[in-house]
């Protein structure tokens, strides 16, 4: 057991740092700091991803043959850590880390040729059409249906909570192609062009009230949408298997670097915040104990991440253990958001609807306070989406503990 | 010992409940919050017609002479409707000061509150002061028969709607001294006052207030010069007791809504309320609520007690309310899944109000410290 990085890895780390310094502009930093939900305008995401693409780093998890970065396992970890430490934008996952792996594994050669290069270059924006009003945690009960009409499918139904569908050119969907006894069996995985006739995207405003067009989620309606058969992935009625494969691919995210960053930011805020009793919050034991406890929890998680990462690099399979990361990562993040609101006390109260449009007005209270409360409100999502934390605990209990 | 409500009190509760039913369903509230004004004057006038604006004032002052329990009932029901009209700010807080003001001041100001003509706001907080009511850099210096006020007050709740402000300022002593604090009644349109009005995350309105050489007649000093600290603490304790009542109103709606949702929302072929982990969560929400109700009764029954008894009651109640507000608000969203995240559903709005109540007049850490330092 040992912790350090080799000289070669240290050299790589410097290269990443150098890239971030040059590419992650002040304007981008500013825009991100103004976001109430973690997202920024489409153009900025595209600009950032283009820079990564040019550098060859856009897809650390793709195999080299498809244009992946060709990182070693350690490099991957270093790369992710450095990006998160600087608060650089995450690449939008829907194309790069969700649909692409499925296309690579189960798609035809034509599909690979048609879709993968545009995902790599962010020419095409993807969104994920899984959840429906009646099917969230119980995804397999989904109803949106695709009827076989010879050379096309006729799609009718709706998808909900579709993140950034307002920007999307394509959506990958789980649809029902057959009514079967076991709901998982009649589901297919299809790709739909968002400019098809019969698709409507309606914004859903979340509780922090980020207005259109910067809002996070949408409901997508499909009315007699014709989808060419060539857009089916793999075999009809096997979609559930592909979706499960995708889930496995998603695992192994590192939360700790971003969380350390949040702790450090909060420390800075605490230095700047008077207690009303002649000191600053940084000298207030009650507050600092809570902050330190968060940091210790992050460290505990960091070392879980490292253990998982080390197992992965040794070629071991990592399964449900990574549900630990989802639960703890999101819960610690929420704790930090809570503490941030607590730190800024009065300045948590003012409401600004459009923080991006507001740049020319002096903010009420310190600038850093502007988006703290909205992010606390919006941050409640993290324990709900991507498999709610209740569902994650069910997975650990069943698959790890055998209960 | 008797924890039951009198017939009159029950009647009062029913009155507010039917007001909420008729005038304050979620859509109507949303309309009010999104309106230019941000509140509804017609509602305020209706409160006056119903006698609510005169509740705590003595009969001599034209009021009904009721105590904290009646206020608690009103505010709790308002909490269920997330009422934004500034009842606590005007009636409980500013009313609390005015009740104890000179006869001349009482007869000048209270009637216009009772009639619904004037809304008031209490401008106390300053950026450097956090929750310490005595940490003041706003200064008032005496010049002949007047005081000249200079300073900055932040996040003054209900100020955009107010005609009058009660402002705490230092007339002597050092920045955090208990001695040397005075209270002044100000016309909001006095020269030298400038306001920046804005909405708040919980659907209300507030202002940043700058005071530059604002001239106030010494007739508008409440109580003795330099001796206001104790009074402020007392009125803030009374306001805390009211805020606790508002909170339990909001919590009760969240709990009911969540239980109802979990009974009807189906996943995996059954209502999600059948999952034991959610059941236990809702039981914990319920227990937190019941303890909050108890602490709210407790503090409202102890407001007339001697200093340390009252102080500890207020801090104790606020600690429980803050804890429960957080747990119930967050859990309600979690159990609603994606629906809980939407602006269209009322759940998020209750959560946001409860989150702001956590911070109002001091958070848990603040009140634990006050509790510890009260002998
Ligand atoms: C901001 C945001 C972005 C999203 N983006 C996307 C997207 O891009 N694409 C997409 O397809 N979906 C997206 N989702 C949807 C997300 O995946 C679902 O919200 C999630 O699966 C939960 O489903 P639900 O909202 O229907 O809640 P429900 O499944 O109804 O759950 C309600 C509550 O019941 C609990 N529960 C459910 N089943 C069990 C059980 N068996 N045991 C114990 N507790 C249980 C849940 O944990 C939750 O607390 C997004 C959601 C949000 C909030």
PDB file of C-alpha atoms in Angstrom, chain A residues 207 377 380-381 384, chain B residues 254 258 285 328-341 347-349 351-352:
ATOM      1  CA  UNK A 207     -37.678  25.207  -6.903  1.00  0.00           C
ATOM      2  CA  UNK A 377     -32.402  24.313  -2.877  1.00  0.00           C
ATOM      3  CA  UNK A 380     -31.833  18.444  -3.063  1.00  0.00           C
ATOM      4  CA  UNK A 381     -31.996  16.779  -6.488  1.00  0.00           C
ATOM      5  CA  UNK A 384     -33.274  11.907  -5.862  1.00  0.00           C
TER       6      UNK A 384
ATOM      7  CA  UNK B 254     -45.769  19.290   4.591  1.00  0.00           C
ATOM      8  CA  UNK B 258     -46.174  13.893   2.137  1.00  0.00           C
ATOM      9  CA  UNK B 285     -41.227  13.799  10.522  1.00  0.00           C
ATOM     10  CA  UNK B 328     -39.244  17.951   7.644  1.00  0.00           C
ATOM     11  CA  UNK B 329     -38.556  20.295   4.716  1.00  0.00           C
ATOM     12  CA  UNK B 330     -35.778  18.159   3.280  1.00  0.00           C
ATOM     13  CA  UNK B 331     -37.614  14.894   3.846  1.00  0.00           C
ATOM     14  CA  UNK B 332     -40.792  16.153   2.212  1.00  0.00           C
ATOM     15  CA  UNK B 333     -38.856  16.934  -0.957  1.00  0.00           C
ATOM     16  CA  UNK B 334     -36.981  13.659  -0.894  1.00  0.00           C
ATOM     17  CA  UNK B 335     -40.147  11.618  -0.547  1.00  0.00           C
ATOM     18  CA  UNK B 336     -41.818  13.467  -3.402  1.00  0.00           C
ATOM     19  CA  UNK B 337     -38.943  12.522  -5.711  1.00  0.00           C
ATOM     20  CA  UNK B 338     -38.676  14.637  -8.867  1.00  0.00           C
ATOM     21  CA  UNK B 339     -42.070  16.203  -8.170  1.00  0.00           C
ATOM     22  CA  UNK B 340     -40.671  17.670  -4.971  1.00  0.00           C
ATOM     23  CA  UNK B 341     -38.120  19.575  -7.018  1.00  0.00           C
ATOM     24  CA  UNK B 347     -43.954  21.405  -1.312  1.00  0.00           C
ATOM     25  CA  UNK B 348     -40.855  23.302  -2.431  1.00  0.00           C
ATOM     26  CA  UNK B 349     -42.362  26.580  -1.306  1.00  0.00           C
ATOM     27  CA  UNK B 351     -39.465  23.924   2.265  1.00  0.00           C
ATOM     28  CA  UNK B 352     -38.075  27.316   1.259  1.00  0.00           C
TER      29      UNK B 352
END
